[in-house]
PDB file of C-alpha atoms and ligand atoms in Angstrom:
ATOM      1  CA  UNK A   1       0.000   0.000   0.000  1.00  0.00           C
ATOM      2  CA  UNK A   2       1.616   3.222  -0.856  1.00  0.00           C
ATOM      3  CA  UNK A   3       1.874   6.177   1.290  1.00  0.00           C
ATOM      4  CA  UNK A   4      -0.252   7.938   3.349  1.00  0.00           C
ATOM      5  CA  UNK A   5       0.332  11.414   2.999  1.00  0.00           C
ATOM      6  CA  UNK A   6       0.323  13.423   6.482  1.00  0.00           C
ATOM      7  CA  UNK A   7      -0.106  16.685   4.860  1.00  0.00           C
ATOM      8  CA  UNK A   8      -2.921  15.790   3.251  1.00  0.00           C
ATOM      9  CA  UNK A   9      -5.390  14.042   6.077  1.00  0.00           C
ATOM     10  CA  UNK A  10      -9.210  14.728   6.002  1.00  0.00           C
ATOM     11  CA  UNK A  11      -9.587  17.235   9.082  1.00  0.00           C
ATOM     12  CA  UNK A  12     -13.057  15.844   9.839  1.00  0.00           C
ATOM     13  CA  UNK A  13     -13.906  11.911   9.009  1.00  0.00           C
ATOM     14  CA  UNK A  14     -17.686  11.002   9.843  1.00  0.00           C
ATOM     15  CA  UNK A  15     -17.845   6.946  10.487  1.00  0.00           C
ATOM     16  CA  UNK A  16     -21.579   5.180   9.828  1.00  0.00           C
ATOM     17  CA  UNK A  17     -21.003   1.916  11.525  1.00  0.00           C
ATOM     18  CA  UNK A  18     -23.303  -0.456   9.709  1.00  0.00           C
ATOM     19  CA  UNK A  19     -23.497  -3.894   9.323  1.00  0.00           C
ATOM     20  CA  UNK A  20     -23.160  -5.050  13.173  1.00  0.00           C
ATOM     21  CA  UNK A  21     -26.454  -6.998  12.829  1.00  0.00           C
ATOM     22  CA  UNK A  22     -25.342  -8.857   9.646  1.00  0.00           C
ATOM     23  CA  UNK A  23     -22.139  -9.905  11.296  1.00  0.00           C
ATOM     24  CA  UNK A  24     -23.749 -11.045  14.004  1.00  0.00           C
ATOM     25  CA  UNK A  25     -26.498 -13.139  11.779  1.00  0.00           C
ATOM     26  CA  UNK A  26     -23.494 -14.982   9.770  1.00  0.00           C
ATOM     27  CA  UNK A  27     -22.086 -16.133  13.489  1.00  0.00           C
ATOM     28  CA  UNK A  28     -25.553 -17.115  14.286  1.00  0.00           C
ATOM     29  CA  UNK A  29     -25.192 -14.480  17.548  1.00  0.00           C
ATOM     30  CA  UNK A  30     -27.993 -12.193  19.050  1.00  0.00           C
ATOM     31  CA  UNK A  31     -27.545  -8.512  17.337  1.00  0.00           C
ATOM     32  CA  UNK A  32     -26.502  -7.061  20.371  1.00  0.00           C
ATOM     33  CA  UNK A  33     -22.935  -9.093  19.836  1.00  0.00           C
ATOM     34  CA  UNK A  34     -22.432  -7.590  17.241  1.00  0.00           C
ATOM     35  CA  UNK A  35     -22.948  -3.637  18.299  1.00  0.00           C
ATOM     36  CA  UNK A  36     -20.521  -5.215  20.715  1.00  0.00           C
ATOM     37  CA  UNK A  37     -17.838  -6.029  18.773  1.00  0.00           C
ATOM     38  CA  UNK A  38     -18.756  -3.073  16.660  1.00  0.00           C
ATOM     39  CA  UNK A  39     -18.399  -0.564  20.135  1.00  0.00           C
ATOM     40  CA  UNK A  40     -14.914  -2.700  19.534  1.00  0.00           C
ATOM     41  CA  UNK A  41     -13.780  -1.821  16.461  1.00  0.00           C
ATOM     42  CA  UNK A  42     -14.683   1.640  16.795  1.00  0.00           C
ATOM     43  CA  UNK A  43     -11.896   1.727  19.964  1.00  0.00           C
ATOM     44  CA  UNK A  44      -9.304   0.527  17.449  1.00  0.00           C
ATOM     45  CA  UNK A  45     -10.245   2.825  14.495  1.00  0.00           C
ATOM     46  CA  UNK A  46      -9.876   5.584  16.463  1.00  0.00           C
ATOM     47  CA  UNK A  47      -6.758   4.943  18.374  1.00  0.00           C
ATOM     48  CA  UNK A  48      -5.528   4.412  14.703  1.00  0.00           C
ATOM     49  CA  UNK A  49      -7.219   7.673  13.474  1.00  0.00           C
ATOM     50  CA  UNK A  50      -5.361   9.621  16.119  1.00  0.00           C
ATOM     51  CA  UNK A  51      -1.943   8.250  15.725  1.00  0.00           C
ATOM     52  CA  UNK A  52      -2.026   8.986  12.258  1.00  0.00           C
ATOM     53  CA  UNK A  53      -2.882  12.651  12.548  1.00  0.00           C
ATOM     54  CA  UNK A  54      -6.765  12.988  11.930  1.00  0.00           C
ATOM     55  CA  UNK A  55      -8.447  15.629  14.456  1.00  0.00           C
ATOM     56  CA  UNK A  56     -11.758  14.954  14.378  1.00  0.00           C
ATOM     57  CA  UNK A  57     -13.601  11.570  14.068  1.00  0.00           C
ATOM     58  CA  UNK A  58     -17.755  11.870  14.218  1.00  0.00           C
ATOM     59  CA  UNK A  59     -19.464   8.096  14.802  1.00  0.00           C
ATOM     60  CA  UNK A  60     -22.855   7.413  14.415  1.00  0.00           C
ATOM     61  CA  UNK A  61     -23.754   5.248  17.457  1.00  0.00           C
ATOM     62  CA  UNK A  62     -27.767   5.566  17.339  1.00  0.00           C
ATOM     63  CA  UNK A  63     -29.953   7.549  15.019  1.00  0.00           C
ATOM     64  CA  UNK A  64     -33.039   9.384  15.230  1.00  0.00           C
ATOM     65  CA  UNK A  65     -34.512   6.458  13.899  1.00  0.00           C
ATOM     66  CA  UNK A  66     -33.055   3.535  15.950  1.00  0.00           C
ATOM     67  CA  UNK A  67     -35.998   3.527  18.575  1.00  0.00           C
ATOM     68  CA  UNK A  68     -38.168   1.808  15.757  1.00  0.00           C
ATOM     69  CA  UNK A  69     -36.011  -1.535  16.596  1.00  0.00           C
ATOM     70  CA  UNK A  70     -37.275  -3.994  18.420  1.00  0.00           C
ATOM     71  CA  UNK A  71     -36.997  -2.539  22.539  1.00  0.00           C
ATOM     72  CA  UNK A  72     -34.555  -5.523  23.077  1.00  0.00           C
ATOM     73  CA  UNK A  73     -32.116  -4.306  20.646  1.00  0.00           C
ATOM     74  CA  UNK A  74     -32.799  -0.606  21.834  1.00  0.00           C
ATOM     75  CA  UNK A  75     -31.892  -1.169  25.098  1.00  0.00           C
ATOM     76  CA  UNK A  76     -29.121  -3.533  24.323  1.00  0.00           C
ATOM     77  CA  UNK A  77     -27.709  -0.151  22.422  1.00  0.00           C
ATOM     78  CA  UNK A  78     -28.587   1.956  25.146  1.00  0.00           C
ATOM     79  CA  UNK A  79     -26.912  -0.586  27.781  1.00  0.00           C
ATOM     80  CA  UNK A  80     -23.484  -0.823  25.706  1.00  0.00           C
ATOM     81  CA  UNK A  81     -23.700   2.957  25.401  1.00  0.00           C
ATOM     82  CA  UNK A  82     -23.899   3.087  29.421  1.00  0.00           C
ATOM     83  CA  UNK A  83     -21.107   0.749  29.938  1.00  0.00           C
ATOM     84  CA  UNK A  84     -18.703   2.420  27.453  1.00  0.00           C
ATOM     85  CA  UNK A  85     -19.445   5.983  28.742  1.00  0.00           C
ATOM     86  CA  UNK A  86     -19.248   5.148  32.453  1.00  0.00           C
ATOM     87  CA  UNK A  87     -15.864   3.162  31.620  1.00  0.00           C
ATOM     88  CA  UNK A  88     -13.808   5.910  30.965  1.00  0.00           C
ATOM     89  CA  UNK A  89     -10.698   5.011  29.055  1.00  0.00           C
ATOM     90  CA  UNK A  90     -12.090   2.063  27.356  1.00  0.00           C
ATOM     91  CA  UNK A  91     -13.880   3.295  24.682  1.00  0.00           C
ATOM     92  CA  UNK A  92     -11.439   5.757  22.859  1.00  0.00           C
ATOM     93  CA  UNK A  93      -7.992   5.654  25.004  1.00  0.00           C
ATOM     94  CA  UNK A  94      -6.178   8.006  27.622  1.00  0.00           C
ATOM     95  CA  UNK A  95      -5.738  10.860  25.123  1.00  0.00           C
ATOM     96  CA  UNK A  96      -9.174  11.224  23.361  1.00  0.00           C
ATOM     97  CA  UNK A  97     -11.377  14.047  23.702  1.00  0.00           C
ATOM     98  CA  UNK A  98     -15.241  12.380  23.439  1.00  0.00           C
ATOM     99  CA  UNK A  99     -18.062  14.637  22.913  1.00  0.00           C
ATOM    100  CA  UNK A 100     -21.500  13.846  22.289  1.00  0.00           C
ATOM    101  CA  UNK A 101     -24.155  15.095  19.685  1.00  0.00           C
ATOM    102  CA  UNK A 102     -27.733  14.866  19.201  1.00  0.00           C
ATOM    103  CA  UNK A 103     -31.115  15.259  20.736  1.00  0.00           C
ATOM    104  CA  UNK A 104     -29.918  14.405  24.566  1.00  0.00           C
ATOM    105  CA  UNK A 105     -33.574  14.767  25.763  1.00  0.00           C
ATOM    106  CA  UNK A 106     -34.850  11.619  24.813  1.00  0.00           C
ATOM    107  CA  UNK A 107     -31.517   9.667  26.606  1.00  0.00           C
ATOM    108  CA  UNK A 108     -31.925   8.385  30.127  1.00  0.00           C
ATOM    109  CA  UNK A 109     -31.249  10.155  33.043  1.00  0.00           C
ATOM    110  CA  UNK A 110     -28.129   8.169  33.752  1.00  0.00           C
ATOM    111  CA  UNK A 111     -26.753   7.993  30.513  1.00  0.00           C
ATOM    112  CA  UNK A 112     -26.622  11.959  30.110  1.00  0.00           C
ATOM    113  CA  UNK A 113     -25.177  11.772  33.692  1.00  0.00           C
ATOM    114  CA  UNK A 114     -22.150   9.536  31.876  1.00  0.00           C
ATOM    115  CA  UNK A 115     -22.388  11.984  29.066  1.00  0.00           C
ATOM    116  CA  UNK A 116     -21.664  14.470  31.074  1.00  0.00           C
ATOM    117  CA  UNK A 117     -19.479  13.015  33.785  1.00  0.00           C
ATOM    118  CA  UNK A 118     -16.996  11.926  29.894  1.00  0.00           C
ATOM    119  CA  UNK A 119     -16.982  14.823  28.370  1.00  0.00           C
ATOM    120  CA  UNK A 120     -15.766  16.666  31.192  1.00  0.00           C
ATOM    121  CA  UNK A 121     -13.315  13.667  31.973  1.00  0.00           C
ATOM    122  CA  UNK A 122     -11.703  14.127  28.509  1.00  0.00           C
ATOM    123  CA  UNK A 123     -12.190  17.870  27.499  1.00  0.00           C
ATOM    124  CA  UNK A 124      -8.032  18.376  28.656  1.00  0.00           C
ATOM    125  CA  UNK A 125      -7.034  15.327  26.823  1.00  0.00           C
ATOM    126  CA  UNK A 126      -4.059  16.268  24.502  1.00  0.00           C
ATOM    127  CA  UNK A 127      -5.945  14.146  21.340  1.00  0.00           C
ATOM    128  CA  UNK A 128      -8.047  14.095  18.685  1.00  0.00           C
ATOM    129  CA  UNK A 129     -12.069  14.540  19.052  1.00  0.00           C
ATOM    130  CA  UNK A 130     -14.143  11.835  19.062  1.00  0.00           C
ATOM    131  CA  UNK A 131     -17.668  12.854  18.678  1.00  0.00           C
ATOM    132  CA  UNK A 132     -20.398  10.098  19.397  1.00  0.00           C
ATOM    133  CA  UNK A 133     -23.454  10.878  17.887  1.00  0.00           C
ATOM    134  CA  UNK A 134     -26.440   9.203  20.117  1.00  0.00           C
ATOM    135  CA  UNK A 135     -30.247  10.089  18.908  1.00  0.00           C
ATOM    136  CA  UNK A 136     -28.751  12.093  16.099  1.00  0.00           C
ATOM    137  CA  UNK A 137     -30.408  12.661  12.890  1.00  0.00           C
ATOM    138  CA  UNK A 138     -29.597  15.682  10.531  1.00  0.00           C
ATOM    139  CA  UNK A 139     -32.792  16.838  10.172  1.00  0.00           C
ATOM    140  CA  UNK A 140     -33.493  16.896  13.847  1.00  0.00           C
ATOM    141  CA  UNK A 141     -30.347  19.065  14.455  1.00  0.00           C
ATOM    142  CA  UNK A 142     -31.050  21.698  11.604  1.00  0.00           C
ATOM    143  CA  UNK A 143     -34.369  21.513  12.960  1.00  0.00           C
ATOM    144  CA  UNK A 144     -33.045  22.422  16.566  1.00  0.00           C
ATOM    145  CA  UNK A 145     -30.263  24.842  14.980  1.00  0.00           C
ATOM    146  CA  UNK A 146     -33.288  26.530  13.316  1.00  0.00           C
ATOM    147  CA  UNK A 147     -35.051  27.211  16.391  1.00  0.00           C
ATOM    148  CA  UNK A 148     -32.447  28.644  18.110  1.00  0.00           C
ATOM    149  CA  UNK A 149     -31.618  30.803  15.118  1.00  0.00           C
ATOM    150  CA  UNK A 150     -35.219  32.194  15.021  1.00  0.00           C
ATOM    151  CA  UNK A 151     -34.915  32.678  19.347  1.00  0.00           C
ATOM    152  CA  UNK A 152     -32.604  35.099  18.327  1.00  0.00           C
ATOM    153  CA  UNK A 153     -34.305  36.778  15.392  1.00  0.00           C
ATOM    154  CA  UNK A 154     -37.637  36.999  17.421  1.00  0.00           C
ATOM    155  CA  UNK A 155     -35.420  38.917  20.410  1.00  0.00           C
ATOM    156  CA  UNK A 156     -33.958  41.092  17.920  1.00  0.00           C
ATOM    157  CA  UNK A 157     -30.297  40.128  18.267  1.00  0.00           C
ATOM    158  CA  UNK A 158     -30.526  39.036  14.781  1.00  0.00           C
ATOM    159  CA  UNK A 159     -32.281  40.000  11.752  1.00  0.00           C
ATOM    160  CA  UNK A 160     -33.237  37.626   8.912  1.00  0.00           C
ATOM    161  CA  UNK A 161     -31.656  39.284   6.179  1.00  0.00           C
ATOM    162  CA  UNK A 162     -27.855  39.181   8.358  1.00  0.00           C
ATOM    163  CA  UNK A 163     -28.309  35.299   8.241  1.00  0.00           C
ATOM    164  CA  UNK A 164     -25.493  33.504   6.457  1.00  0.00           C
ATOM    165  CA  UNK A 165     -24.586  29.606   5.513  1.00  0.00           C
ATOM    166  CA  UNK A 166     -21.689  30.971   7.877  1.00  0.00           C
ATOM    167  CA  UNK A 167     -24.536  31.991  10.784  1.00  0.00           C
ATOM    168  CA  UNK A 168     -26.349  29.001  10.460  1.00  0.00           C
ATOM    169  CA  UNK A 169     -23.068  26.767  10.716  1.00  0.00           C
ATOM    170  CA  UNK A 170     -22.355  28.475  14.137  1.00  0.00           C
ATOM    171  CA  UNK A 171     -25.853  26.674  15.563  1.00  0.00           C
ATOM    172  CA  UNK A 172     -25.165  23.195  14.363  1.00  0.00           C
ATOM    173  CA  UNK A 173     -24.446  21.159  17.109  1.00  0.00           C
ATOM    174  CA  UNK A 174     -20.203  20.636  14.878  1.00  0.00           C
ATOM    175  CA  UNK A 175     -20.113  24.223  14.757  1.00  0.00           C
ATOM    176  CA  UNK A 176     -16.605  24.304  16.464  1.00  0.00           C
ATOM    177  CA  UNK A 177     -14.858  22.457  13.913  1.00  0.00           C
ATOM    178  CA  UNK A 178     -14.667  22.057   9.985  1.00  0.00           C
ATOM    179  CA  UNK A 179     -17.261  20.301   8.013  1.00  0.00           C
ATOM    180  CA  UNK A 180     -16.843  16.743   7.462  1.00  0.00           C
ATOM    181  CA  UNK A 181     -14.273  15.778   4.896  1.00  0.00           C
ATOM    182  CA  UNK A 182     -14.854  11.861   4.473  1.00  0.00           C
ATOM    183  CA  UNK A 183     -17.706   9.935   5.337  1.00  0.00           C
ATOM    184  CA  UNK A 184     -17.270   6.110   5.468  1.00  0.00           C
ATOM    185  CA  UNK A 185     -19.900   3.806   5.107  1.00  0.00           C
ATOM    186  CA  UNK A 186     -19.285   0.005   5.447  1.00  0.00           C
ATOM    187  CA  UNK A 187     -21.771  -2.659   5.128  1.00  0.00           C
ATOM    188  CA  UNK A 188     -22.535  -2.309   0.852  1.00  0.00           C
ATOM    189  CA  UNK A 189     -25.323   0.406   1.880  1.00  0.00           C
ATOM    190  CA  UNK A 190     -24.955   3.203  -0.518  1.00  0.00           C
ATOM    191  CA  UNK A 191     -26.543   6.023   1.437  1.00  0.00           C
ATOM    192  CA  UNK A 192     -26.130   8.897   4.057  1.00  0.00           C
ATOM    193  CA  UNK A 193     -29.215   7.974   6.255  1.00  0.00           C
ATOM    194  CA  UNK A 194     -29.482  11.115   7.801  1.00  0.00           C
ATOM    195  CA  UNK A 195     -25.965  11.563   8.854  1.00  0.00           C
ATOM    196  CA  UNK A 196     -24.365  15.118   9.190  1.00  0.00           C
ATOM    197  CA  UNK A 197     -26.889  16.417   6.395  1.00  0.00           C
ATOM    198  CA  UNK A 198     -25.601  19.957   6.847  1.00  0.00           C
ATOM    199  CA  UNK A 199     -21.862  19.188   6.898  1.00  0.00           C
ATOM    200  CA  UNK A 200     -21.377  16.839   4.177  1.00  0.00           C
ATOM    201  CA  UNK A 201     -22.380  19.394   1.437  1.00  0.00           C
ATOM    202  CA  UNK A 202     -19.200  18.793  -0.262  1.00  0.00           C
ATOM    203  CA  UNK A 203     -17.740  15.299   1.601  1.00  0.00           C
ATOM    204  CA  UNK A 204     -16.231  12.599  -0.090  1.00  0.00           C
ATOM    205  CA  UNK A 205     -17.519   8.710   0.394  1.00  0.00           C
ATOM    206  CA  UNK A 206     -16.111   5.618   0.522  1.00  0.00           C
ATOM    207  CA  UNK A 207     -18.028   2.922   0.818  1.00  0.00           C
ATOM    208  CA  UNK A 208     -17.128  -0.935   1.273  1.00  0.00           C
ATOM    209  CA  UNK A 209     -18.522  -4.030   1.528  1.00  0.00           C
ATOM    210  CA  UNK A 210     -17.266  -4.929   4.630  1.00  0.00           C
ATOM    211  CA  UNK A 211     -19.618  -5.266   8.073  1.00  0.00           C
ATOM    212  CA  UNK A 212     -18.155  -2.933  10.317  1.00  0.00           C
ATOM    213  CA  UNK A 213     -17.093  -5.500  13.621  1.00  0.00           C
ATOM    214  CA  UNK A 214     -14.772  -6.664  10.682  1.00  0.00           C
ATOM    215  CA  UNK A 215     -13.676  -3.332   9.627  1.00  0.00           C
ATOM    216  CA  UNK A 216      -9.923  -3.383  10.215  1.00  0.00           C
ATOM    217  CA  UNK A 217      -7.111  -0.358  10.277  1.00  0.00           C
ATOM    218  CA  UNK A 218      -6.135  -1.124   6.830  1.00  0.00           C
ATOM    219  CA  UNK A 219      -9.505  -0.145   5.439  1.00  0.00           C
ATOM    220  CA  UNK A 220      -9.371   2.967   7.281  1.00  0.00           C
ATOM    221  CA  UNK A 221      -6.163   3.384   5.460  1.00  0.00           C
ATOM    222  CA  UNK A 222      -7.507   2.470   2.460  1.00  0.00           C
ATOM    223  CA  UNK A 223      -9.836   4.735   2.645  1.00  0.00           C
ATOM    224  CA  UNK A 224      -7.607   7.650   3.703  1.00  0.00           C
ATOM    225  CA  UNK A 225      -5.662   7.042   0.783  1.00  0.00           C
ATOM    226  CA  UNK A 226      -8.014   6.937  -1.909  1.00  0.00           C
ATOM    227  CA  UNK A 227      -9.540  10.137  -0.158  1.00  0.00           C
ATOM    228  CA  UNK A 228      -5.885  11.722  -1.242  1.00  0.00           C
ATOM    229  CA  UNK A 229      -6.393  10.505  -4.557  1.00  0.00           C
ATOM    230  CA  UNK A 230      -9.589  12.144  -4.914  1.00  0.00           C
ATOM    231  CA  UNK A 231      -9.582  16.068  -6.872  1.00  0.00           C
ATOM    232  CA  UNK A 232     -12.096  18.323  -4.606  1.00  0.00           C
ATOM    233  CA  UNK A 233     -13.119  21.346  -6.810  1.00  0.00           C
ATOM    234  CA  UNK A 234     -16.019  22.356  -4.509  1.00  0.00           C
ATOM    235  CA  UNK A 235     -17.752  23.623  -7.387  1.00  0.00           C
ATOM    236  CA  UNK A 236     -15.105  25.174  -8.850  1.00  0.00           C
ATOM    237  CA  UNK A 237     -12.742  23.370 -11.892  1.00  0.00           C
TER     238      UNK A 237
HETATM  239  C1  FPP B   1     -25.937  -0.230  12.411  1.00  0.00           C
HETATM  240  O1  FPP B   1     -25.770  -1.615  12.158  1.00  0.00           O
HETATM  241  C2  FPP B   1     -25.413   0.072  13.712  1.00  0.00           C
HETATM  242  C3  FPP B   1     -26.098   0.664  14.713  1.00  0.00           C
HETATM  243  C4  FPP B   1     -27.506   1.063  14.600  1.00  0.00           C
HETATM  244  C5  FPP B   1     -25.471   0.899  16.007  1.00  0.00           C
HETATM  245  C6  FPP B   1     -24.025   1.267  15.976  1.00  0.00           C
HETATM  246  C7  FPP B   1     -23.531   1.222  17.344  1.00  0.00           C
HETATM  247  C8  FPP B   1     -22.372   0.675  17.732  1.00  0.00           C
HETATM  248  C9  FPP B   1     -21.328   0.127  16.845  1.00  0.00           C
HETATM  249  C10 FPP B   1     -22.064   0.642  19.164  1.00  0.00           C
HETATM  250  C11 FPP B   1     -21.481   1.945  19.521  1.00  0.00           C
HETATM  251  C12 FPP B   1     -21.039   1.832  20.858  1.00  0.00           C
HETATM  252  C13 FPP B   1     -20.354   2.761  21.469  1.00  0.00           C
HETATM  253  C14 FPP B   1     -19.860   2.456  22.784  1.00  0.00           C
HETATM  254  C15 FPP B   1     -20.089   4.083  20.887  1.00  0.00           C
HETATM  255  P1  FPP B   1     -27.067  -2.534  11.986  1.00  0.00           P
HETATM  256  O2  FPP B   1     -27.471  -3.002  13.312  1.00  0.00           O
HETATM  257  O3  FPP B   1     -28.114  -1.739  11.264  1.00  0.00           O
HETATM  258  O4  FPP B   1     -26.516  -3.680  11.113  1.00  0.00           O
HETATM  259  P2  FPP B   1     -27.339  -4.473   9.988  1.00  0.00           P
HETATM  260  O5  FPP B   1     -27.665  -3.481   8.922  1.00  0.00           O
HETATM  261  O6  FPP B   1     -26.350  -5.494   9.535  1.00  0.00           O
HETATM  262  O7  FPP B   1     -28.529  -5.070  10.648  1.00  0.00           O
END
């Protein structure tokens, strides 16, 4: 495999993590084994992510949608969530920064205790960002960043002509940091599913066939490379 060039990383890479039931299936093991090993993988991806220089990492852990499962699986999810918050260092390392996104209101009482009790753990930590995304949806956070754009108009602080792309990028819950640069997608699904709607006006994809439990750091290589070998015009030529 050739190089990776460091001065040419994606700032932002956005991670959908699909395919944990499948892998589970093909092992004949409940689904919640394989959000498991998933939860895993993730762990390892990003330790790899932030040795190799990438500053932000954004992983969708459980959509907007993911309460139509089954309540099994739903709390399964919500359980593994629990357990990887509460236990500090497991789920991204000693140096990680972990932030969550997404419509907190709907998560249990103890889990946005963890949330909290993490992010204020990590905030000092010398390494990348890892932002878990946990009842996220991009319509539900434009929706939300819309709302507290039009707070603001109906005090008067803002008027609606003065609103920018720029203006409404400072209310999305990424605001702080740039808009995602490469969104991977494992699992041979060929969509965005209401990730980072906003952010990804002008991200590359790369998509594989692979479930993610078995994703390994080579793919994420892979992919890193053939994200340098892509030629991002943003509109222009
Ligand atoms: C999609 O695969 C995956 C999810 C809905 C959940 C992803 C969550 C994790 C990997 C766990 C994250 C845990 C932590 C601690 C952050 P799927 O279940 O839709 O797979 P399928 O399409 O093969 O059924």
């Amino acid at each position: 495999m050739s190089h990776i060039d460091k001065d040419n990383l994606p700032r932002h890479v956005g991670i959908i993590m699909d395919g944990n039931g499948r892998w589970a299936k093909k092992r004949n093991l409940p689904r919640s084994a394989g959000h498991r090993a998933g939860a895993q993988t993730l762990k390892t991806i990003t330790e790899f992510a932030g040795n190799l220089g990438i500053r932000y990492l954004t992983a969708y852990a459980f959509s907007t949608e993911n309460w139509k499962r089954p309540k099994e699986e739903v709390n399964a999810l919500m359980d593994l969530l629990l357990k990887y918050l509460r236990d500090k260092d497991q789920l991204a390392g000693k140096d990680v920064v972990i932030k969550v996104i997404g419509d907190r209101s709907k998560l249990s009482d103890e889990i946005n205790k963890e949330i909290d009790n993490i992010e204020e753990y990590t905030k000092d930590n010398p390494g990348m960002v890892l932002f878990l995304a946990i009842n996220y949806g991009g319509r539900q956070e434009i929706v939300h960043s819309v709302r507290k754009l039009a707070e603001n108009v109906s005090k008067g602080e803002i008027s609606p002509d003065s609103i920018t792309e720029d203006s409404i990028s400072s209310y999305i819950y990424t605001s702080e940091i740039p808009d995602v640069d490469l969104i991977i997608r494992p699992s041979g699904e060929l969509r965005l599913s209401n990730f980072l709607l906003w952010q990804s006006a002008y991200s590359e994809f790369w998509f594989s066939d692979i479930n993610w439990p078995d994703f390994k750091t080579d793919d994420f290589a892979h992919a890193i490379l053939d994200y340098q070998n892509r030629n991002r015009r943003f509109g222009g030529i």
